[in-house]
Amino acid sequence: MKIQPIFQILYELQNKTSLKGRWYDKNDGHSIDGVLELDNSKVIYALPAEYKKEIKPFHLIALKDLKETNKNLIVLSEQIFPTIRDRLREMGINYIDSTGNCFIQINDWHFLIDGLRAPSKKSVQKNGFTRTGLILTFHFLNDENYLNTTYRQIAEDYKISLGNVNKIINSLKEQNYIAKGKNKTLRIINRDKLLEQWILEYDEKLKPTLFLGEFRFINEYAKDWTKVPLGVNSQWGGEPAGDLLTNYLQPAELTLYTKENSMDLIKKLKIAPGKGNLKIYSRFWMFNDKRPNVVPTILVYADLVNTGDPRNIETAKMLIDGLFRD
């Protein structure tokens, strides 16, 4: 546990609210990182506490679980983006960040400070998480054996240079995401961390470049998306895919991935460009799908958790157990 960032967070909290905080690490096998004592000079509350360097949408699933077993859970983080702060409040999870934003609701305590912005930081871009790196990493996550395909074949499959393939794989090695096994073949290690990193980077760097447009149905499919004749070149992602895989979610926004261009889809599906509940993206992977009408589970999971929407997160949670076995 890095205690210095926690001290900074508690320092900002005291500046903004006059609450004094004391952090105690938990080293007894508990599921939480520690206990945070908050003192307003009249009463002291001891709260089960979790520390995250930065809270991302996919962290909300684990935090939701922690909240169920730790009533007054509080999360300390160096940075919490506005949409995530909104979601945490909706979930009833207390939080503090290093800028001074906080939400603390315990008995008669009600603290809310919002809108404070942290100074921007420049990040170093790793080759494994460039646009092309994200595409290849997605293939590796879905088919680990593809790591041992010749660089020439990978370059041909994805229409990229041999040098770029080499840089991407070496970058993943340097970040301790892939390594050689006993038989000298490459394999993925730290899979969970790689998946988390891919989900985050996908939403920020790759998905926006795949966007073909927003559309609305102008026929009977507006009332029943399940009857849309997708054909062999298009598949559901996001909420409709989550519903098809779990039979749990009622989709509000429809996400479609396709090999076809927008004009062909407009004619085929009878859709019109403009504000609507259908968002279409280009398909970016070059491997055979196990389900003809739904994108790979990893992508469904990413689409759902990156919305930050509680109902989508609940559906994504249902996909976790089978995430690497579908």
mmCIF file of C-alpha atoms in Angstrom:
data_model
loop_
_atom_site.group_PDB
_atom_site.id
_atom_site.type_symbol
_atom_site.label_atom_id
_atom_site.label_comp_id
_atom_site.label_asym_id
_atom_site.label_seq_id
_atom_site.Cartn_x
_atom_site.Cartn_y
_atom_site.Cartn_z
ATOM 1 C CA MET A 1 0.000 0.000 0.000
ATOM 2 C CA LYS A 2 1.399 3.406 -0.993
ATOM 3 C CA ILE A 3 0.766 5.533 2.073
ATOM 4 C CA GLN A 4 1.963 8.884 0.669
ATOM 5 C CA PRO A 5 -0.971 9.331 -1.759
ATOM 6 C CA ILE A 6 -3.338 8.481 1.093
ATOM 7 C CA PHE A 7 -1.778 11.194 3.255
ATOM 8 C CA GLN A 8 -2.297 13.671 0.411
ATOM 9 C CA ILE A 9 -5.946 12.658 0.049
ATOM 10 C CA LEU A 10 -6.568 13.049 3.789
ATOM 11 C CA TYR A 11 -4.730 16.366 3.819
ATOM 12 C CA GLU A 12 -7.077 17.737 1.121
ATOM 13 C CA LEU A 13 -10.084 16.335 2.961
ATOM 14 C CA GLN A 14 -9.143 18.188 6.146
ATOM 15 C CA ASN A 15 -8.562 21.402 4.171
ATOM 16 C CA LYS A 16 -11.972 21.215 2.560
ATOM 17 C CA THR A 17 -14.110 19.802 5.402
ATOM 18 C CA SER A 18 -12.084 20.040 8.662
ATOM 19 C CA LEU A 19 -12.485 16.274 9.030
ATOM 20 C CA LYS A 20 -9.342 14.584 10.321
ATOM 21 C CA GLY A 21 -8.559 11.209 8.851
ATOM 22 C CA ARG A 22 -6.361 8.343 10.048
ATOM 23 C CA TRP A 23 -5.596 5.350 7.859
ATOM 24 C CA TYR A 24 -4.941 1.844 9.228
ATOM 25 C CA ASP A 25 -3.803 -0.943 6.902
ATOM 26 C CA LYS A 26 -5.588 -4.287 7.027
ATOM 27 C CA ASN A 27 -3.122 -7.178 7.021
ATOM 28 C CA ASP A 28 -5.338 -9.970 8.278
ATOM 29 C CA GLY A 29 -6.690 -11.407 5.044
ATOM 30 C CA HIS A 30 -9.758 -9.148 4.856
ATOM 31 C CA SER A 31 -11.114 -8.199 1.474
ATOM 32 C CA ILE A 32 -10.652 -4.487 2.127
ATOM 33 C CA ASP A 33 -7.407 -2.507 2.085
ATOM 34 C CA GLY A 34 -7.797 -0.801 5.435
ATOM 35 C CA VAL A 35 -9.868 1.180 7.914
ATOM 36 C CA LEU A 36 -10.288 4.944 7.755
ATOM 37 C CA GLU A 37 -11.105 6.804 10.959
ATOM 38 C CA LEU A 38 -12.820 10.152 10.388
ATOM 39 C CA ASP A 39 -12.993 12.617 13.262
ATOM 40 C CA ASN A 40 -14.965 15.885 13.407
ATOM 41 C CA SER A 41 -13.841 16.546 17.036
ATOM 42 C CA LYS A 42 -17.227 15.350 18.341
ATOM 43 C CA VAL A 43 -17.574 11.854 16.941
ATOM 44 C CA ILE A 44 -15.266 9.339 15.264
ATOM 45 C CA TYR A 45 -16.398 6.876 12.610
ATOM 46 C CA ALA A 46 -14.288 3.905 11.571
ATOM 47 C CA LEU A 47 -15.051 3.034 7.947
ATOM 48 C CA PRO A 48 -14.003 0.018 5.873
ATOM 49 C CA ALA A 49 -11.787 1.578 3.210
ATOM 50 C CA GLU A 50 -10.424 0.769 -0.230
ATOM 51 C CA TYR A 51 -7.650 2.573 -2.088
ATOM 52 C CA LYS A 52 -7.429 2.877 -5.890
ATOM 53 C CA LYS A 53 -4.851 4.969 -7.701
ATOM 54 C CA GLU A 54 -7.557 5.815 -10.233
ATOM 55 C CA ILE A 55 -11.125 4.528 -10.414
ATOM 56 C CA LYS A 56 -12.266 3.274 -13.795
ATOM 57 C CA PRO A 57 -15.691 1.955 -14.818
ATOM 58 C CA PHE A 58 -14.633 -1.689 -14.561
ATOM 59 C CA HIS A 59 -13.693 -1.137 -10.887
ATOM 60 C CA LEU A 60 -17.341 -0.424 -10.083
ATOM 61 C CA ILE A 61 -18.213 -4.128 -10.197
ATOM 62 C CA ALA A 62 -15.736 -5.011 -7.419
ATOM 63 C CA LEU A 63 -16.700 -1.921 -5.412
ATOM 64 C CA LYS A 64 -20.358 -2.886 -5.644
ATOM 65 C CA ASP A 65 -19.504 -6.298 -4.183
ATOM 66 C CA LEU A 66 -17.456 -4.712 -1.385
ATOM 67 C CA LYS A 67 -20.320 -2.365 -0.584
ATOM 68 C CA GLU A 68 -22.636 -5.340 -0.040
ATOM 69 C CA THR A 69 -20.414 -6.728 2.722
ATOM 70 C CA ASN A 70 -19.050 -3.424 4.050
ATOM 71 C CA LYS A 71 -21.950 -1.097 4.792
ATOM 72 C CA ASN A 72 -20.140 2.234 5.113
ATOM 73 C CA LEU A 73 -17.438 1.553 2.529
ATOM 74 C CA ILE A 74 -15.314 4.552 1.552
ATOM 75 C CA VAL A 75 -12.977 4.683 -1.438
ATOM 76 C CA LEU A 76 -9.830 6.804 -1.536
ATOM 77 C CA SER A 77 -8.385 7.596 -4.945
ATOM 78 C CA GLU A 78 -5.886 9.981 -6.481
ATOM 79 C CA GLN A 79 -8.308 10.706 -9.315
ATOM 80 C CA ILE A 80 -12.027 10.073 -9.795
ATOM 81 C CA PHE A 81 -13.593 11.397 -12.982
ATOM 82 C CA PRO A 82 -16.962 13.215 -12.782
ATOM 83 C CA THR A 83 -19.022 10.412 -14.340
ATOM 84 C CA ILE A 84 -17.499 7.892 -11.927
ATOM 85 C CA ARG A 85 -18.250 10.178 -8.985
ATOM 86 C CA ASP A 86 -21.869 10.292 -10.164
ATOM 87 C CA ARG A 87 -22.012 6.482 -10.297
ATOM 88 C CA LEU A 88 -20.457 6.075 -6.853
ATOM 89 C CA ARG A 89 -23.052 8.400 -5.349
ATOM 90 C CA GLU A 90 -25.837 6.476 -7.082
ATOM 91 C CA MET A 91 -24.435 3.273 -5.563
ATOM 92 C CA GLY A 92 -24.207 4.878 -2.132
ATOM 93 C CA ILE A 93 -20.431 4.501 -1.943
ATOM 94 C CA ASN A 94 -18.488 7.162 -0.050
ATOM 95 C CA TYR A 95 -15.342 8.538 -1.694
ATOM 96 C CA ILE A 96 -12.510 11.072 -1.390
ATOM 97 C CA ASP A 97 -9.964 12.069 -4.034
ATOM 98 C CA SER A 98 -6.657 13.914 -3.868
ATOM 99 C CA THR A 99 -8.167 17.106 -5.306
ATOM 100 C CA GLY A 100 -10.685 17.435 -2.482
ATOM 101 C CA ASN A 101 -13.826 16.066 -4.131
ATOM 102 C CA CYS A 102 -15.704 13.935 -1.630
ATOM 103 C CA PHE A 103 -19.007 12.257 -0.829
ATOM 104 C CA ILE A 104 -19.453 11.107 2.764
ATOM 105 C CA GLN A 105 -22.886 10.112 3.991
ATOM 106 C CA ILE A 106 -22.888 8.397 7.386
ATOM 107 C CA ASN A 107 -25.702 8.839 9.891
ATOM 108 C CA ASP A 108 -25.994 12.629 10.371
ATOM 109 C CA TRP A 109 -22.878 13.404 8.307
ATOM 110 C CA HIS A 110 -23.517 14.699 4.820
ATOM 111 C CA PHE A 111 -20.494 16.001 2.940
ATOM 112 C CA LEU A 112 -20.466 16.615 -0.807
ATOM 113 C CA ILE A 113 -17.767 18.564 -2.623
ATOM 114 C CA ASP A 114 -17.714 18.231 -6.392
ATOM 115 C CA GLY A 115 -16.268 19.919 -9.455
ATOM 116 C CA LEU A 116 -12.665 20.325 -8.308
ATOM 117 C CA ARG A 117 -10.253 19.474 -11.121
ATOM 118 C CA ALA A 118 -6.816 17.912 -10.870
ATOM 119 C CA PRO A 119 -3.993 19.209 -13.090
ATOM 120 C CA SER A 120 -3.665 17.187 -16.297
ATOM 121 C CA LYS A 121 -0.809 14.723 -16.637
ATOM 122 C CA LYS A 122 0.836 13.584 -19.840
ATOM 123 C CA SER A 123 0.986 9.824 -20.167
ATOM 124 C CA VAL A 124 3.593 7.795 -22.012
ATOM 125 C CA GLN A 125 1.997 5.725 -24.742
ATOM 126 C CA LYS A 126 3.027 2.062 -24.802
ATOM 127 C CA ASN A 127 3.129 0.252 -28.152
ATOM 128 C CA GLY A 128 0.951 -2.524 -26.750
ATOM 129 C CA PHE A 129 -1.849 -0.005 -26.276
ATOM 130 C CA THR A 130 -1.699 2.062 -29.424
ATOM 131 C CA ARG A 131 -4.683 1.683 -31.733
ATOM 132 C CA THR A 132 -3.046 -1.208 -33.615
ATOM 133 C CA GLY A 133 -1.659 -2.655 -30.392
ATOM 134 C CA LEU A 134 -5.165 -2.772 -28.916
ATOM 135 C CA ILE A 135 -6.449 -4.622 -31.970
ATOM 136 C CA LEU A 136 -3.741 -7.284 -31.747
ATOM 137 C CA THR A 137 -4.047 -7.565 -27.958
ATOM 138 C CA PHE A 138 -7.775 -8.215 -28.374
ATOM 139 C CA HIS A 139 -6.933 -11.123 -30.675
ATOM 140 C CA PHE A 140 -4.389 -12.455 -28.163
ATOM 141 C CA LEU A 141 -6.924 -12.237 -25.316
ATOM 142 C CA ASN A 142 -9.438 -14.219 -27.336
ATOM 143 C CA ASP A 143 -6.941 -16.708 -28.785
ATOM 144 C CA GLU A 144 -3.688 -17.068 -26.853
ATOM 145 C CA ASN A 145 -2.293 -19.408 -29.504
ATOM 146 C CA TYR A 146 -2.230 -16.486 -31.935
ATOM 147 C CA LEU A 147 0.775 -15.164 -29.996
ATOM 148 C CA ASN A 148 2.808 -17.939 -31.589
ATOM 149 C CA THR A 149 1.717 -17.232 -35.136
ATOM 150 C CA THR A 150 4.564 -15.960 -37.314
ATOM 151 C CA TYR A 151 5.008 -12.206 -37.341
ATOM 152 C CA ARG A 152 4.636 -12.333 -41.113
ATOM 153 C CA GLN A 153 1.197 -13.967 -40.828
ATOM 154 C CA ILE A 154 0.040 -11.468 -38.180
ATOM 155 C CA ALA A 155 1.251 -8.594 -40.339
ATOM 156 C CA GLU A 156 -0.631 -10.012 -43.318
ATOM 157 C CA ASP A 157 -3.837 -10.649 -41.340
ATOM 158 C CA TYR A 158 -3.971 -7.102 -39.978
ATOM 159 C CA LYS A 159 -2.315 -5.241 -42.847
ATOM 160 C CA ILE A 160 0.472 -3.818 -40.680
ATOM 161 C CA SER A 161 4.274 -3.864 -40.889
ATOM 162 C CA LEU A 162 6.469 -6.619 -39.433
ATOM 163 C CA GLY A 163 8.244 -3.949 -37.394
ATOM 164 C CA ASN A 164 4.981 -2.862 -35.801
ATOM 165 C CA VAL A 165 4.108 -6.442 -34.831
ATOM 166 C CA ASN A 166 7.531 -6.784 -33.215
ATOM 167 C CA LYS A 167 7.136 -3.507 -31.276
ATOM 168 C CA ILE A 168 3.683 -4.457 -29.989
ATOM 169 C CA ILE A 169 4.692 -7.914 -28.765
ATOM 170 C CA ASN A 170 7.921 -6.616 -27.215
ATOM 171 C CA SER A 171 5.944 -3.890 -25.449
ATOM 172 C CA LEU A 172 3.585 -6.479 -23.940
ATOM 173 C CA LYS A 173 6.630 -8.470 -22.795
ATOM 174 C CA GLU A 174 8.203 -5.395 -21.186
ATOM 175 C CA GLN A 175 4.965 -4.664 -19.322
ATOM 176 C CA ASN A 176 4.943 -8.249 -18.024
ATOM 177 C CA TYR A 177 1.768 -9.234 -19.843
ATOM 178 C CA ILE A 178 3.253 -12.015 -21.968
ATOM 179 C CA ALA A 179 6.224 -14.330 -21.461
ATOM 180 C CA LYS A 180 7.778 -17.536 -22.788
ATOM 181 C CA GLY A 181 6.561 -20.789 -21.263
ATOM 182 C CA LYS A 182 8.506 -24.004 -20.655
ATOM 183 C CA ASN A 183 8.248 -25.055 -24.294
ATOM 184 C CA LYS A 184 9.466 -21.589 -25.386
ATOM 185 C CA THR A 185 6.068 -20.596 -26.731
ATOM 186 C CA LEU A 186 4.569 -17.248 -25.743
ATOM 187 C CA ARG A 187 1.693 -17.150 -23.278
ATOM 188 C CA ILE A 188 -0.317 -14.466 -21.499
ATOM 189 C CA ILE A 189 0.504 -13.751 -17.860
ATOM 190 C CA ASN A 190 -1.268 -11.308 -15.552
ATOM 191 C CA ARG A 191 -4.366 -11.849 -17.673
ATOM 192 C CA ASP A 192 -6.724 -9.969 -15.374
ATOM 193 C CA LYS A 193 -4.516 -6.872 -15.387
ATOM 194 C CA LEU A 194 -4.109 -7.061 -19.155
ATOM 195 C CA LEU A 195 -7.871 -7.309 -19.578
ATOM 196 C CA GLU A 196 -8.464 -4.329 -17.290
ATOM 197 C CA GLN A 197 -5.896 -2.255 -19.148
ATOM 198 C CA TRP A 198 -7.332 -3.264 -22.522
ATOM 199 C CA ILE A 199 -10.883 -2.330 -21.463
ATOM 200 C CA LEU A 200 -9.750 1.109 -20.362
ATOM 201 C CA GLU A 201 -7.573 1.832 -23.399
ATOM 202 C CA TYR A 202 -10.138 0.425 -25.832
ATOM 203 C CA ASP A 203 -12.792 2.905 -24.750
ATOM 204 C CA GLU A 204 -10.407 5.868 -24.938
ATOM 205 C CA LYS A 205 -8.240 5.105 -27.982
ATOM 206 C CA LEU A 206 -9.772 2.483 -30.257
ATOM 207 C CA LYS A 207 -13.556 2.573 -29.994
ATOM 208 C CA PRO A 208 -13.906 6.260 -31.025
ATOM 209 C CA THR A 209 -11.964 5.542 -34.241
ATOM 210 C CA LEU A 210 -14.391 2.731 -35.141
ATOM 211 C CA PHE A 211 -17.521 4.875 -34.888
ATOM 212 C CA LEU A 212 -19.549 4.947 -38.118
ATOM 213 C CA GLY A 213 -22.471 6.958 -36.843
ATOM 214 C CA GLU A 214 -25.671 7.208 -34.851
ATOM 215 C CA PHE A 215 -28.899 6.042 -36.463
ATOM 216 C CA ARG A 216 -32.575 5.439 -35.861
ATOM 217 C CA PHE A 217 -34.891 2.777 -37.229
ATOM 218 C CA ILE A 218 -37.676 3.968 -39.501
ATOM 219 C CA ASN A 219 -39.596 0.706 -39.658
ATOM 220 C CA GLU A 220 -40.978 -2.035 -37.411
ATOM 221 C CA TYR A 221 -37.525 -2.809 -35.984
ATOM 222 C CA ALA A 222 -37.815 0.336 -33.872
ATOM 223 C CA LYS A 223 -40.180 -1.624 -31.629
ATOM 224 C CA ASP A 224 -38.336 -4.959 -31.667
ATOM 225 C CA TRP A 225 -34.581 -4.927 -32.259
ATOM 226 C CA THR A 226 -34.403 -8.732 -32.004
ATOM 227 C CA LYS A 227 -36.000 -9.011 -35.464
ATOM 228 C CA VAL A 228 -33.285 -6.960 -37.201
ATOM 229 C CA PRO A 229 -31.856 -9.102 -40.046
ATOM 230 C CA LEU A 230 -28.151 -8.712 -39.247
ATOM 231 C CA GLY A 231 -26.755 -11.089 -41.858
ATOM 232 C CA VAL A 232 -23.251 -12.549 -41.634
ATOM 233 C CA ASN A 233 -21.334 -9.265 -41.505
ATOM 234 C CA SER A 234 -22.858 -7.613 -38.440
ATOM 235 C CA GLN A 235 -23.110 -8.495 -34.759
ATOM 236 C CA TRP A 236 -24.608 -7.018 -31.637
ATOM 237 C CA GLY A 237 -22.345 -5.562 -28.949
ATOM 238 C CA GLY A 238 -23.062 -3.662 -25.743
ATOM 239 C CA GLU A 239 -26.553 -3.816 -24.268
ATOM 240 C CA PRO A 240 -28.286 -6.016 -26.888
ATOM 241 C CA ALA A 241 -25.417 -8.523 -26.706
ATOM 242 C CA GLY A 242 -25.615 -8.430 -22.914
ATOM 243 C CA ASP A 243 -29.323 -9.207 -23.108
ATOM 244 C CA LEU A 244 -28.800 -12.082 -25.555
ATOM 245 C CA LEU A 245 -26.099 -13.619 -23.349
ATOM 246 C CA THR A 246 -27.846 -13.221 -19.992
ATOM 247 C CA ASN A 247 -31.543 -12.655 -20.729
ATOM 248 C CA TYR A 248 -31.343 -10.055 -17.976
ATOM 249 C CA LEU A 249 -31.005 -6.611 -19.561
ATOM 250 C CA GLN A 250 -33.585 -4.541 -21.418
ATOM 251 C CA PRO A 251 -31.439 -2.591 -23.919
ATOM 252 C CA ALA A 252 -31.929 1.163 -24.106
ATOM 253 C CA GLU A 253 -29.011 1.787 -26.488
ATOM 254 C CA LEU A 254 -28.210 -0.555 -29.364
ATOM 255 C CA THR A 255 -24.586 -1.179 -30.364
ATOM 256 C CA LEU A 256 -23.743 -2.859 -33.647
ATOM 257 C CA TYR A 257 -20.361 -3.924 -35.031
ATOM 258 C CA THR A 258 -20.133 -4.513 -38.762
ATOM 259 C CA LYS A 259 -17.908 -5.172 -41.767
ATOM 260 C CA GLU A 260 -20.328 -3.286 -44.005
ATOM 261 C CA ASN A 261 -20.280 0.416 -44.811
ATOM 262 C CA SER A 262 -22.920 2.823 -43.580
ATOM 263 C CA MET A 263 -24.693 3.277 -46.902
ATOM 264 C CA ASP A 264 -25.229 -0.459 -47.364
ATOM 265 C CA LEU A 265 -26.601 -0.757 -43.837
ATOM 266 C CA ILE A 266 -28.953 2.197 -44.333
ATOM 267 C CA LYS A 267 -30.530 0.396 -47.277
ATOM 268 C CA LYS A 268 -30.494 -3.048 -45.717
ATOM 269 C CA LEU A 269 -31.779 -2.217 -42.228
ATOM 270 C CA LYS A 270 -33.979 0.738 -43.166
ATOM 271 C CA ILE A 271 -32.235 3.124 -40.818
ATOM 272 C CA ALA A 272 -31.700 6.872 -40.995
ATOM 273 C CA PRO A 273 -28.677 8.855 -39.756
ATOM 274 C CA GLY A 274 -29.235 11.274 -36.907
ATOM 275 C CA LYS A 275 -30.153 11.111 -33.268
ATOM 276 C CA GLY A 276 -31.309 7.621 -32.360
ATOM 277 C CA ASN A 277 -30.600 4.643 -30.127
ATOM 278 C CA LEU A 278 -28.481 2.699 -32.643
ATOM 279 C CA LYS A 279 -24.715 3.262 -32.726
ATOM 280 C CA ILE A 280 -22.688 1.465 -35.351
ATOM 281 C CA TYR A 281 -18.977 0.632 -35.218
ATOM 282 C CA SER A 282 -16.560 -1.059 -37.594
ATOM 283 C CA ARG A 283 -15.574 -4.611 -36.770
ATOM 284 C CA PHE A 284 -11.815 -4.722 -36.080
ATOM 285 C CA TRP A 285 -10.858 -8.347 -35.307
ATOM 286 C CA MET A 286 -9.738 -10.994 -37.777
ATOM 287 C CA PHE A 287 -10.743 -14.283 -36.195
ATOM 288 C CA ASN A 288 -13.830 -16.464 -36.486
ATOM 289 C CA ASP A 289 -16.616 -15.772 -34.003
ATOM 290 C CA LYS A 290 -18.164 -18.464 -31.846
ATOM 291 C CA ARG A 291 -21.573 -16.795 -32.054
ATOM 292 C CA PRO A 292 -22.850 -15.412 -35.361
ATOM 293 C CA ASN A 293 -24.963 -12.576 -33.917
ATOM 294 C CA VAL A 294 -22.941 -11.473 -30.850
ATOM 295 C CA VAL A 295 -19.412 -10.047 -30.623
ATOM 296 C CA PRO A 296 -16.816 -11.801 -28.388
ATOM 297 C CA THR A 297 -17.667 -11.692 -24.683
ATOM 298 C CA ILE A 298 -14.644 -9.553 -23.814
ATOM 299 C CA LEU A 299 -15.958 -6.822 -26.086
ATOM 300 C CA VAL A 300 -19.499 -7.111 -24.686
ATOM 301 C CA TYR A 301 -18.057 -6.798 -21.186
ATOM 302 C CA ALA A 302 -15.978 -3.754 -22.183
ATOM 303 C CA ASP A 303 -18.942 -2.026 -23.829
ATOM 304 C CA LEU A 304 -21.098 -2.575 -20.750
ATOM 305 C CA VAL A 305 -18.692 -1.609 -17.951
ATOM 306 C CA ASN A 306 -17.361 1.440 -19.798
ATOM 307 C CA THR A 307 -20.848 2.988 -19.737
ATOM 308 C CA GLY A 308 -20.632 3.165 -15.937
ATOM 309 C CA ASP A 309 -24.385 2.493 -15.869
ATOM 310 C CA PRO A 310 -25.384 0.377 -12.827
ATOM 311 C CA ARG A 311 -27.758 -1.850 -14.810
ATOM 312 C CA ASN A 312 -25.068 -2.507 -17.414
ATOM 313 C CA ILE A 313 -22.492 -3.184 -14.705
ATOM 314 C CA GLU A 314 -24.819 -5.719 -13.105
ATOM 315 C CA THR A 315 -25.157 -7.478 -16.464
ATOM 316 C CA ALA A 316 -21.400 -7.366 -17.040
ATOM 317 C CA LYS A 317 -20.900 -8.963 -13.632
ATOM 318 C CA MET A 318 -22.945 -11.937 -14.823
ATOM 319 C CA LEU A 319 -20.513 -12.412 -17.710
ATOM 320 C CA ILE A 320 -17.351 -12.540 -15.582
ATOM 321 C CA ASP A 321 -17.335 -16.240 -14.732
ATOM 322 C CA GLY A 322 -17.459 -17.307 -18.339
ATOM 323 C CA LEU A 323 -15.331 -14.492 -19.705
ATOM 324 C CA PHE A 324 -12.412 -16.705 -20.688
ATOM 325 C CA ARG A 325 -14.371 -19.864 -21.365
ATOM 326 C CA ASP A 326 -16.865 -18.764 -24.010
#
